[in-house]
Amino acid sequence: MLKEKDLYLPEYFGEILNAISDGILISDSRGVALWVNQSCLNLINRSREEIIGKSSSDLEEMGIFNPSVTSMVLKEKTMVSTVQSTENKRQFMVSGHPIKSEEGEIELIITHSRDITGTVRTTSKLEEMQALLKKYSQEIMEMKRRSKKEESNEFFVGKSKASLSMINLMDKAALVDTTVLITGETGVGKSEIAGKIHQLSERSQKPLVEINCGALPDSLIESELFGYKKGAFTGADKGGKKGLIAQADGGTLFLDEIGELPIHLQAKLLQFLQQKKYTPIGDTKSYIADVRIVAATNRNLQLLVSEGAFRSDLYYRLNVLPIKVPSLRERQEDIFHLLQLNLNKFNQRYDRQCKLSSEAFRILQSYHWPGNIRELENLLERVVITAPTSEITSKQLSTHFHEPQELPLNILEAEKGQSLTETLEKIERKIIEQAYEKYDTTRKTALELGISQSLLMRRLKKYQLTKK
């Protein structure tokens, strides 16, 4: 009677793989074919001698596999899936899986191919064929999520309801090819969400191009986005310039701080979203680019629309699939795990063995974190670097927080005949007025006060506060 260990004997191992109807090819760390099952040979109509000992590049040049998934795995260092064509005009859905050593080096590459030629040929409509390929791609991506051990990323740590809801929506966004609008406070990880959506999407093999709309002068954003033709303006490159939209063709364009996009460029972006067409500066010809738009902002776009600073038609076109990234105040259950992860990360980076005392943990968990994950990460890095001992105490933490300022006595003294509500409103008005003068913009003021920008705007209106 066969036992479990017998299944690993070469004779049984080969018989098992040869019984599979799908093609299996095993290559070494250089991409040289070591073993192939009979199904694969039947599918490509080749002999074993023509495959074994050949490198992936050789097999690709011979037209046996096009493109070579083995070569793609060696380049990407991770699992790769694609539709492959062979010299005999057959089509396969192929996945390449790297087998790595304990040190993380690739030792073997297993490619698994499924013949979809008959299905494609008998499909009467292009839409049905595309749906079939999309279905296979989604199955492969789901398998990839389950089988691939993702690297730790602090922005996706935690099991709070708010985090799980956001991650679930992010996964759904990756499966569809529509515009996504990511909102949330500064420092919550909006760019990381955009990167993860691209990584898990069907566009992952194409570029992810990013532009911060608030970091460039108005005069440069248009040329960066749309590019320009030779001699379009004084100081332009002699050969012209390829814009970011053209660079992202086939992939994803991430527009960070979309709320800062100048109003005169919003119409051009809207035209591109609707027609996939754009016109470089100084050119009379329009070009088409297959680009998915993912935008992000920490501003209230609806409020900007009401103020006339943002086009309503562009807002509704961007807001097809909104994802709100929760602040740390909304996912306090995750703070403990975030602290542990970042503490381990910086201990390893700076060769320390720091640990937080129970009181220090309590303080950090109860802190309101106006800068969110970015502030948490920066604080722990600073504490690990400067801690005089391996134990980080609450006393050491106190030097890294801003001490709360006491309100002047004349503010706290209620005028005769004033109710408690009137006194509190007086205090609130004074705090907002001082903060607005200090931090200059409503976004920075709201962040420092720990309130939403929309709430701040309502309070400014209520107390009739304006910049002096």
Tab-separated table of C-alpha atoms in Angstrom:
chain	number	residue	atom	x	y	z
A	1	MET	CA	0.000	0.000	0.000
A	2	LEU	CA	1.300	3.426	-0.965
A	3	LYS	CA	2.094	5.871	1.809
A	4	GLU	CA	2.298	9.658	1.713
A	5	LYS	CA	6.096	9.634	1.485
A	6	ASP	CA	5.909	7.390	-1.616
A	7	LEU	CA	4.178	10.174	-3.535
A	8	TYR	CA	7.421	12.161	-3.483
A	9	LEU	CA	9.408	9.418	-5.224
A	10	PRO	CA	10.487	10.474	-8.756
A	11	GLU	CA	8.528	7.764	-10.542
A	12	TYR	CA	5.269	8.691	-8.862
A	13	PHE	CA	5.936	12.432	-9.026
A	14	GLY	CA	6.389	12.287	-12.790
A	15	GLU	CA	3.339	10.091	-13.269
A	16	ILE	CA	1.173	12.508	-11.260
A	17	LEU	CA	2.255	15.579	-13.263
A	18	ASN	CA	1.888	13.706	-16.560
A	19	ALA	CA	-1.701	12.854	-15.648
A	20	ILE	CA	-2.606	16.557	-15.525
A	21	SER	CA	-4.251	17.862	-18.701
A	22	ASP	CA	-2.709	21.320	-18.306
A	23	GLY	CA	0.890	21.972	-19.356
A	24	ILE	CA	3.637	22.013	-16.695
A	25	LEU	CA	7.202	23.248	-17.297
A	26	ILE	CA	9.912	23.398	-14.626
A	27	SER	CA	12.999	25.611	-15.103
A	28	ASP	CA	16.042	26.364	-12.957
A	29	SER	CA	17.187	29.728	-11.543
A	30	ARG	CA	18.661	30.702	-14.939
A	31	GLY	CA	15.470	29.876	-16.839
A	32	VAL	CA	16.832	26.627	-18.346
A	33	ALA	CA	14.128	23.975	-18.833
A	34	LEU	CA	14.631	20.969	-16.507
A	35	TRP	CA	11.402	19.002	-16.916
A	36	VAL	CA	8.169	19.171	-18.930
A	37	ASN	CA	5.043	17.033	-18.711
A	38	GLN	CA	3.518	15.216	-21.646
A	39	SER	CA	0.480	17.512	-21.815
A	40	CYS	CA	2.718	20.528	-22.445
A	41	LEU	CA	4.545	18.694	-25.234
A	42	ASN	CA	1.229	17.725	-26.827
A	43	LEU	CA	-0.067	21.289	-26.641
A	44	ILE	CA	2.969	22.811	-28.360
A	45	ASN	CA	3.582	19.815	-30.665
A	46	ARG	CA	7.247	19.505	-29.727
A	47	SER	CA	9.485	16.708	-28.473
A	48	ARG	CA	11.079	16.586	-25.045
A	49	GLU	CA	14.557	16.910	-26.581
A	50	GLU	CA	13.595	20.229	-28.191
A	51	ILE	CA	12.659	21.714	-24.800
A	52	ILE	CA	14.913	20.267	-22.102
A	53	GLY	CA	18.196	22.166	-21.687
A	54	LYS	CA	16.985	25.234	-23.600
A	55	SER	CA	16.872	28.632	-21.887
A	56	SER	CA	13.684	30.666	-21.744
A	57	SER	CA	15.177	33.230	-24.139
A	58	ASP	CA	16.095	30.459	-26.606
A	59	LEU	CA	12.574	29.028	-26.492
A	60	GLU	CA	11.148	32.503	-27.022
A	61	GLU	CA	13.424	33.171	-30.010
A	62	MET	CA	12.412	29.825	-31.491
A	63	GLY	CA	8.788	30.971	-31.315
A	64	ILE	CA	7.756	28.110	-29.035
A	65	PHE	CA	6.605	30.402	-26.229
A	66	ASN	CA	5.668	34.041	-26.841
A	67	PRO	CA	6.080	35.812	-24.515
A	68	SER	CA	8.174	33.651	-22.169
A	69	VAL	CA	6.550	33.697	-18.749
A	70	THR	CA	9.723	32.177	-17.260
A	71	SER	CA	11.720	35.216	-18.436
A	72	MET	CA	9.066	37.539	-16.996
A	73	VAL	CA	9.273	35.806	-13.590
A	74	LEU	CA	13.082	36.108	-13.575
A	75	LYS	CA	12.742	39.827	-14.267
A	76	GLU	CA	9.899	40.607	-11.856
A	77	LYS	CA	11.012	38.193	-9.076
A	78	THR	CA	7.365	37.358	-8.402
A	79	MET	CA	4.443	35.417	-9.836
A	80	VAL	CA	3.435	36.513	-13.362
A	81	SER	CA	0.344	35.653	-15.424
A	82	THR	CA	-0.369	36.411	-19.071
A	83	VAL	CA	-1.970	35.142	-22.269
A	84	GLN	CA	0.630	33.318	-24.350
A	85	SER	CA	0.691	32.447	-28.048
A	86	THR	CA	2.687	29.582	-29.577
A	87	GLU	CA	4.071	29.055	-33.062
A	88	ASN	CA	1.138	26.775	-33.950
A	89	LYS	CA	-1.316	29.652	-33.330
A	90	ARG	CA	-2.644	28.302	-30.039
A	91	GLN	CA	-3.396	30.532	-27.058
A	92	PHE	CA	-2.814	29.710	-23.425
A	93	MET	CA	-3.490	31.320	-20.074
A	94	VAL	CA	-0.084	30.874	-18.405
A	95	SER	CA	1.094	31.520	-14.827
A	96	GLY	CA	4.715	31.417	-13.670
A	97	HIS	CA	5.403	30.677	-9.991
A	98	PRO	CA	8.890	31.251	-8.473
A	99	ILE	CA	10.087	28.742	-5.856
A	100	LYS	CA	12.446	30.613	-3.537
A	101	SER	CA	15.076	29.567	-0.996
A	102	GLU	CA	15.063	30.680	2.622
A	103	GLU	CA	17.305	33.563	1.551
A	104	GLY	CA	14.681	34.709	-0.957
A	105	GLU	CA	16.600	33.647	-4.079
A	106	ILE	CA	14.756	31.935	-6.942
A	107	GLU	CA	15.637	28.230	-7.185
A	108	LEU	CA	12.949	26.932	-9.550
A	109	ILE	CA	10.211	28.364	-11.759
A	110	ILE	CA	7.010	26.382	-12.326
A	111	THR	CA	4.871	27.446	-15.293
A	112	HIS	CA	1.297	26.235	-15.598
A	113	SER	CA	-0.569	26.671	-18.902
A	114	ARG	CA	-4.218	26.143	-19.823
A	115	ASP	CA	-5.303	25.938	-23.457
A	116	ILE	CA	-7.999	28.541	-24.247
A	117	THR	CA	-7.696	28.392	-28.047
A	118	GLY	CA	-10.938	26.520	-28.606
A	119	THR	CA	-12.876	28.798	-26.314
A	120	VAL	CA	-11.562	31.925	-28.037
A	121	ARG	CA	-12.212	30.582	-31.530
A	122	THR	CA	-15.791	29.567	-30.784
A	123	THR	CA	-16.650	32.859	-29.117
A	124	SER	CA	-18.879	34.753	-31.514
A	125	LYS	CA	-18.583	38.186	-29.911
A	126	LEU	CA	-15.499	40.135	-28.913
A	127	GLU	CA	-17.170	41.154	-25.640
A	128	GLU	CA	-17.639	37.512	-24.653
A	129	MET	CA	-13.992	36.730	-25.375
A	130	GLN	CA	-12.861	39.698	-23.304
A	131	ALA	CA	-15.149	38.636	-20.476
A	132	LEU	CA	-13.658	35.143	-20.542
A	133	LEU	CA	-10.096	36.435	-20.419
A	134	LYS	CA	-11.062	38.828	-17.646
A	135	LYS	CA	-12.584	35.946	-15.692
A	136	TYR	CA	-9.360	33.962	-15.980
A	137	SER	CA	-7.348	37.030	-14.967
A	138	GLN	CA	-9.526	37.584	-11.921
A	139	GLU	CA	-9.109	33.946	-10.900
A	140	ILE	CA	-5.358	34.270	-11.251
A	141	MET	CA	-5.289	37.514	-9.236
A	142	GLU	CA	-7.328	35.869	-6.498
A	143	MET	CA	-4.917	32.934	-6.466
A	144	LYS	CA	-2.059	35.413	-6.353
A	145	ARG	CA	-3.563	37.146	-3.314
A	146	ARG	CA	-3.930	33.865	-1.471
A	147	SER	CA	-0.638	32.220	-2.409
A	148	LYS	CA	1.772	35.140	-2.432
A	149	LYS	CA	3.185	36.161	0.910
A	150	GLU	CA	2.958	39.931	0.777
A	151	GLU	CA	5.625	42.037	2.374
A	152	SER	CA	4.582	43.778	5.589
A	153	ASN	CA	3.105	47.199	4.937
A	154	GLU	CA	2.065	49.380	7.847
A	155	PHE	CA	-0.759	50.968	5.881
A	156	PHE	CA	-2.623	47.638	5.665
A	157	VAL	CA	-2.018	46.331	9.176
A	158	GLY	CA	-5.017	45.865	11.429
A	159	LYS	CA	-8.350	44.165	11.815
A	160	SER	CA	-10.582	47.086	12.743
A	161	LYS	CA	-13.945	47.360	11.043
A	162	ALA	CA	-12.920	50.597	9.316
A	163	SER	CA	-9.689	49.044	7.959
A	164	LEU	CA	-11.331	45.833	6.748
A	165	SER	CA	-14.084	47.800	5.008
A	166	MET	CA	-11.523	49.992	3.241
A	167	ILE	CA	-9.337	47.030	2.211
A	168	ASN	CA	-12.378	45.158	0.884
A	169	LEU	CA	-13.339	48.168	-1.252
A	170	MET	CA	-9.726	48.517	-2.421
A	171	ASP	CA	-9.704	44.872	-3.583
A	172	LYS	CA	-12.944	45.401	-5.495
A	173	ALA	CA	-11.535	48.529	-7.129
A	174	ALA	CA	-8.540	46.510	-8.353
A	175	LEU	CA	-10.835	44.076	-10.210
A	176	VAL	CA	-12.572	46.766	-12.278
A	177	ASP	CA	-11.106	49.285	-14.687
A	178	THR	CA	-12.816	52.506	-13.630
A	179	THR	CA	-11.836	55.838	-12.119
A	180	VAL	CA	-11.173	55.824	-8.369
A	181	LEU	CA	-11.233	58.798	-5.976
A	182	ILE	CA	-9.324	58.257	-2.716
A	183	THR	CA	-10.080	60.673	0.119
A	184	GLY	CA	-8.730	60.995	3.628
A	185	GLU	CA	-6.676	63.150	5.943
A	186	THR	CA	-2.995	63.908	5.450
A	187	GLY	CA	-0.759	60.977	6.304
A	188	VAL	CA	-3.339	58.175	6.125
A	189	GLY	CA	-1.642	56.447	3.171
A	190	LYS	CA	-3.638	57.480	0.110
A	191	SER	CA	-0.690	56.998	-2.259
A	192	GLU	CA	-0.103	53.497	-0.843
A	193	ILE	CA	-3.738	52.621	-1.545
A	194	ALA	CA	-3.350	53.860	-5.128
A	195	GLY	CA	-0.198	51.767	-5.558
A	196	LYS	CA	-1.892	48.651	-4.191
A	197	ILE	CA	-4.894	49.081	-6.517
A	198	HIS	CA	-2.531	49.266	-9.494
A	199	GLN	CA	-0.465	46.306	-8.274
A	200	LEU	CA	-3.526	44.049	-7.977
A	201	SER	CA	-5.152	45.204	-11.223
A	202	GLU	CA	-4.865	43.858	-14.750
A	203	ARG	CA	-2.635	46.868	-15.522
A	204	SER	CA	0.062	45.794	-13.029
A	205	GLN	CA	2.551	44.931	-15.790
A	206	LYS	CA	2.262	48.481	-17.161
A	207	PRO	CA	3.536	51.746	-15.596
A	208	LEU	CA	2.137	53.470	-12.523
A	209	VAL	CA	2.845	57.177	-13.072
A	210	GLU	CA	2.316	59.709	-10.271
A	211	ILE	CA	2.027	63.486	-10.192
A	212	ASN	CA	1.371	65.726	-7.198
A	213	CYS	CA	-0.926	68.473	-8.463
A	214	GLY	CA	-0.101	70.682	-5.488
A	215	ALA	CA	3.678	70.431	-5.748
A	216	LEU	CA	4.122	72.050	-9.172
A	217	PRO	CA	3.492	75.643	-10.322
A	218	ASP	CA	0.366	76.101	-12.450
A	219	SER	CA	2.530	76.874	-15.477
A	220	LEU	CA	4.247	73.465	-15.329
A	221	ILE	CA	1.376	71.103	-14.563
A	222	GLU	CA	-0.114	71.265	-18.060
A	223	SER	CA	3.183	70.475	-19.786
A	224	GLU	CA	3.904	67.677	-17.303
A	225	LEU	CA	0.492	66.068	-17.826
A	226	PHE	CA	-0.060	66.534	-21.551
A	227	GLY	CA	3.481	67.120	-22.837
A	228	TYR	CA	4.381	69.632	-25.539
A	229	LYS	CA	5.457	69.760	-29.151
A	230	LYS	CA	8.841	70.915	-30.398
A	231	GLY	CA	9.133	74.707	-30.085
A	232	ALA	CA	5.825	75.049	-28.249
A	233	PHE	CA	7.157	77.821	-25.992
A	234	THR	CA	10.349	79.611	-25.007
A	235	GLY	CA	12.641	77.348	-23.000
A	236	ALA	CA	11.006	74.136	-24.197
A	237	ASP	CA	13.181	71.128	-25.016
A	238	LYS	CA	14.190	71.119	-28.669
A	239	GLY	CA	12.673	67.712	-29.270
A	240	GLY	CA	9.477	68.350	-27.342
A	241	LYS	CA	8.405	66.350	-24.313
A	242	LYS	CA	6.276	63.279	-23.699
A	243	GLY	CA	3.648	63.982	-21.033
A	244	LEU	CA	2.801	61.768	-18.075
A	245	ILE	CA	-0.469	60.672	-19.709
A	246	ALA	CA	1.476	59.280	-22.656
A	247	GLN	CA	3.999	57.656	-20.304
A	248	ALA	CA	1.172	55.919	-18.429
A	249	ASP	CA	-0.394	54.453	-21.593
A	250	GLY	CA	-1.727	50.994	-20.731
A	251	GLY	CA	-1.193	51.604	-17.025
A	252	THR	CA	-2.379	53.903	-14.242
A	253	LEU	CA	-2.009	57.653	-13.713
A	254	PHE	CA	-2.177	58.677	-10.041
A	255	LEU	CA	-3.206	62.312	-9.557
A	256	ASP	CA	-2.353	63.159	-5.959
A	257	GLU	CA	-3.860	66.295	-4.384
A	258	ILE	CA	-6.353	66.574	-7.257
A	259	GLY	CA	-8.097	69.384	-5.372
A	260	GLU	CA	-5.109	71.624	-6.154
A	261	LEU	CA	-5.452	71.204	-9.934
A	262	PRO	CA	-5.907	74.664	-11.509
A	263	ILE	CA	-9.449	75.330	-12.740
A	264	HIS	CA	-8.280	76.024	-16.316
A	265	LEU	CA	-6.769	72.513	-16.567
A	266	GLN	CA	-9.786	70.732	-15.150
A	267	ALA	CA	-11.621	71.005	-18.484
A	268	LYS	CA	-8.735	69.305	-20.322
A	269	LEU	CA	-8.604	66.519	-17.746
A	270	LEU	CA	-12.375	66.051	-18.031
A	271	GLN	CA	-12.083	65.741	-21.813
A	272	PHE	CA	-9.438	63.068	-21.397
A	273	LEU	CA	-11.548	61.141	-18.876
A	274	GLN	CA	-14.524	61.169	-21.214
A	275	GLN	CA	-12.822	60.510	-24.559
A	276	LYS	CA	-9.346	59.157	-23.668
A	277	LYS	CA	-8.005	61.920	-25.946
A	278	TYR	CA	-5.453	64.633	-25.146
A	279	THR	CA	-3.609	67.346	-27.064
A	280	PRO	CA	-0.001	68.296	-26.189
A	281	ILE	CA	0.808	72.002	-25.872
A	282	GLY	CA	1.542	73.525	-29.263
A	283	ASP	CA	0.112	70.565	-31.170
A	284	THR	CA	-2.998	70.536	-33.362
A	285	LYS	CA	-3.372	66.773	-33.300
A	286	SER	CA	-5.164	64.775	-30.603
A	287	TYR	CA	-3.791	61.487	-29.299
A	288	ILE	CA	-5.431	58.524	-27.573
A	289	ALA	CA	-4.045	56.918	-24.428
A	290	ASP	CA	-5.454	53.925	-22.552
A	291	VAL	CA	-4.945	55.168	-19.011
A	292	ARG	CA	-6.779	54.468	-15.778
A	293	ILE	CA	-7.098	57.502	-13.498
A	294	VAL	CA	-6.762	57.170	-9.730
A	295	ALA	CA	-7.060	60.510	-7.898
A	296	ALA	CA	-6.572	61.426	-4.249
A	297	THR	CA	-7.252	64.443	-2.068
A	298	ASN	CA	-7.449	65.488	1.564
A	299	ARG	CA	-9.770	68.361	0.663
A	300	ASN	CA	-13.552	68.444	0.535
A	301	LEU	CA	-14.193	68.498	-3.214
A	302	GLN	CA	-17.919	69.073	-2.733
A	303	LEU	CA	-17.108	72.222	-0.793
A	304	LEU	CA	-14.678	73.322	-3.523
A	305	VAL	CA	-17.441	72.758	-6.079
A	306	SER	CA	-19.818	74.974	-4.091
A	307	GLU	CA	-17.089	77.640	-3.895
A	308	GLY	CA	-16.508	77.482	-7.661
A	309	ALA	CA	-12.928	76.231	-7.250
A	310	PHE	CA	-13.611	72.777	-8.708
A	311	ARG	CA	-15.752	71.760	-11.677
A	312	SER	CA	-18.844	69.796	-10.697
A	313	ASP	CA	-18.755	67.684	-13.886
A	314	LEU	CA	-15.135	66.694	-13.196
A	315	TYR	CA	-15.980	65.869	-9.576
A	316	TYR	CA	-18.806	63.521	-10.593
A	317	ARG	CA	-16.610	61.940	-13.266
A	318	LEU	CA	-13.853	61.262	-10.711
A	319	ASN	CA	-16.200	60.116	-7.975
A	320	VAL	CA	-17.259	56.905	-9.764
A	321	LEU	CA	-15.705	54.645	-7.118
A	322	PRO	CA	-14.872	56.605	-3.941
A	323	ILE	CA	-12.624	55.111	-1.254
A	324	LYS	CA	-12.329	56.885	2.092
A	325	VAL	CA	-9.165	55.974	3.980
A	326	PRO	CA	-9.895	56.070	7.735
A	327	SER	CA	-7.778	58.168	10.062
A	328	LEU	CA	-6.059	56.562	13.048
A	329	ARG	CA	-8.765	58.033	15.264
A	330	GLU	CA	-11.263	55.879	13.342
A	331	ARG	CA	-9.188	52.697	13.620
A	332	GLN	CA	-7.770	52.854	17.146
A	333	GLU	CA	-7.851	49.050	17.421
A	334	ASP	CA	-5.043	48.976	14.841
A	335	ILE	CA	-2.684	51.363	16.632
A	336	PHE	CA	-1.163	48.602	18.811
A	337	HIS	CA	-0.198	46.545	15.729
A	338	LEU	CA	1.106	49.639	13.916
A	339	LEU	CA	3.291	50.526	16.884
A	340	GLN	CA	4.728	47.011	17.052
A	341	LEU	CA	5.391	46.823	13.310
A	342	ASN	CA	7.134	50.202	13.109
A	343	LEU	CA	9.094	49.593	16.316
A	344	ASN	CA	10.447	46.328	14.885
A	345	LYS	CA	11.212	48.044	11.575
A	346	PHE	CA	13.254	50.863	13.107
A	347	ASN	CA	14.964	48.566	15.620
A	348	GLN	CA	16.205	46.523	12.689
A	349	ARG	CA	17.152	49.584	10.643
A	350	TYR	CA	19.179	51.237	13.419
A	351	ASP	CA	20.377	48.048	15.154
A	352	ARG	CA	18.490	48.767	18.390
A	353	GLN	CA	16.433	46.609	20.766
A	354	CYS	CA	14.032	49.278	21.964
A	355	LYS	CA	10.699	48.400	23.506
A	356	LEU	CA	7.831	50.508	24.781
A	357	SER	CA	6.839	50.447	28.418
A	358	SER	CA	3.192	49.658	29.168
A	359	GLU	CA	2.593	53.301	30.102
A	360	ALA	CA	4.228	54.492	26.860
A	361	PHE	CA	1.982	52.115	24.906
A	362	ARG	CA	-1.061	53.498	26.685
A	363	ILE	CA	-0.094	57.088	25.881
A	364	LEU	CA	0.522	56.334	22.209
A	365	GLN	CA	-2.717	54.395	21.858
A	366	SER	CA	-4.758	57.213	23.369
A	367	TYR	CA	-3.009	59.979	21.372
A	368	HIS	CA	-5.222	61.551	18.663
A	369	TRP	CA	-2.520	61.376	15.891
A	370	PRO	CA	-3.429	64.408	13.750
A	371	GLY	CA	-0.686	63.396	11.280
A	372	ASN	CA	-1.959	59.791	11.175
A	373	ILE	CA	0.356	56.945	10.095
A	374	ARG	CA	3.008	59.335	8.799
A	375	GLU	CA	3.222	61.019	12.208
A	376	LEU	CA	3.272	57.652	14.008
A	377	GLU	CA	6.086	56.401	11.798
A	378	ASN	CA	8.160	59.594	12.163
A	379	LEU	CA	7.655	59.666	15.934
A	380	LEU	CA	8.768	56.062	16.463
A	381	GLU	CA	11.802	56.518	14.224
A	382	ARG	CA	12.816	59.600	16.198
A	383	VAL	CA	12.265	57.857	19.550
A	384	VAL	CA	14.247	54.745	18.558
A	385	ILE	CA	17.177	56.886	17.390
A	386	THR	CA	17.286	59.114	20.492
A	387	ALA	CA	16.262	56.675	23.276
A	388	PRO	CA	19.099	56.508	25.871
A	389	THR	CA	18.071	52.991	26.994
A	390	SER	CA	16.335	50.019	25.428
A	391	GLU	CA	13.071	50.789	27.269
A	392	ILE	CA	11.124	53.787	25.988
A	393	THR	CA	9.257	55.353	28.886
A	394	SER	CA	6.381	57.812	29.043
A	395	LYS	CA	8.813	60.468	30.308
A	396	GLN	CA	10.938	60.115	27.166
A	397	LEU	CA	7.844	60.327	24.982
A	398	SER	CA	6.759	63.611	26.545
A	399	THR	CA	9.647	65.459	24.881
A	400	HIS	CA	8.336	64.456	21.446
A	401	PHE	CA	4.818	65.814	21.869
A	402	HIS	CA	3.714	69.430	21.735
A	403	GLU	CA	2.728	70.525	25.229
A	404	PRO	CA	-0.850	71.849	25.316
A	405	GLN	CA	-0.980	75.582	25.896
A	406	GLU	CA	-3.127	76.904	28.698
A	407	LEU	CA	-5.873	79.282	27.701
A	408	PRO	CA	-5.465	82.841	28.970
A	409	LEU	CA	-7.502	83.526	32.102
A	410	ASN	CA	-9.451	86.358	30.483
A	411	ILE	CA	-10.831	83.888	27.919
A	412	LEU	CA	-11.997	81.470	30.582
A	413	GLU	CA	-13.765	84.135	32.624
A	414	ALA	CA	-17.412	84.195	31.635
A	415	GLU	CA	-19.007	87.585	31.293
A	416	LYS	CA	-21.803	88.373	33.672
A	417	GLY	CA	-25.087	86.938	32.482
A	418	GLN	CA	-23.496	84.596	29.886
A	419	SER	CA	-24.642	80.976	29.736
A	420	LEU	CA	-22.215	78.030	29.591
A	421	THR	CA	-22.971	77.592	25.870
A	422	GLU	CA	-22.150	81.236	25.166
A	423	THR	CA	-18.908	80.952	27.148
A	424	LEU	CA	-17.843	77.785	25.283
A	425	GLU	CA	-18.634	79.417	21.948
A	426	LYS	CA	-16.473	82.357	22.948
A	427	ILE	CA	-13.583	80.013	23.743
A	428	GLU	CA	-14.087	78.051	20.514
A	429	ARG	CA	-14.147	81.243	18.457
A	430	LYS	CA	-10.901	82.458	20.022
A	431	ILE	CA	-9.095	79.140	19.482
A	432	ILE	CA	-10.169	78.930	15.822
A	433	GLU	CA	-9.293	82.580	15.210
A	434	GLN	CA	-5.771	82.179	16.634
A	435	ALA	CA	-5.153	78.911	14.780
A	436	TYR	CA	-6.383	80.322	11.465
A	437	GLU	CA	-4.043	83.295	11.773
A	438	LYS	CA	-1.121	81.017	12.657
A	439	TYR	CA	-1.547	78.264	10.048
A	440	ASP	CA	-2.778	80.472	7.192
A	441	THR	CA	-4.880	77.888	5.293
A	442	THR	CA	-8.087	76.097	6.236
A	443	ARG	CA	-6.501	72.717	5.493
A	444	LYS	CA	-3.564	73.210	7.870
A	445	THR	CA	-5.782	74.829	10.501
A	446	ALA	CA	-8.252	71.929	10.470
A	447	LEU	CA	-5.391	69.431	10.685
A	448	GLU	CA	-3.813	71.127	13.695
A	449	LEU	CA	-7.177	71.453	15.462
A	450	GLY	CA	-7.995	67.809	14.769
A	451	ILE	CA	-11.273	68.547	12.981
A	452	SER	CA	-12.482	68.149	9.402
A	453	GLN	CA	-12.032	70.968	6.937
A	454	SER	CA	-15.784	71.117	6.345
A	455	LEU	CA	-16.426	71.566	10.084
A	456	LEU	CA	-13.841	74.338	10.207
A	457	MET	CA	-15.483	76.095	7.257
A	458	ARG	CA	-18.849	75.981	9.046
A	459	ARG	CA	-17.298	77.468	12.192
A	460	LEU	CA	-15.568	80.243	10.213
A	461	LYS	CA	-18.901	81.113	8.662
A	462	LYS	CA	-20.716	80.934	11.999
A	463	TYR	CA	-18.269	83.262	13.749
A	464	GLN	CA	-17.737	85.425	10.621
A	465	LEU	CA	-13.974	84.897	10.777
A	466	THR	CA	-11.760	85.935	7.865
A	467	LYS	CA	-8.031	86.396	7.371
A	468	LYS	CA	-6.759	89.700	8.736
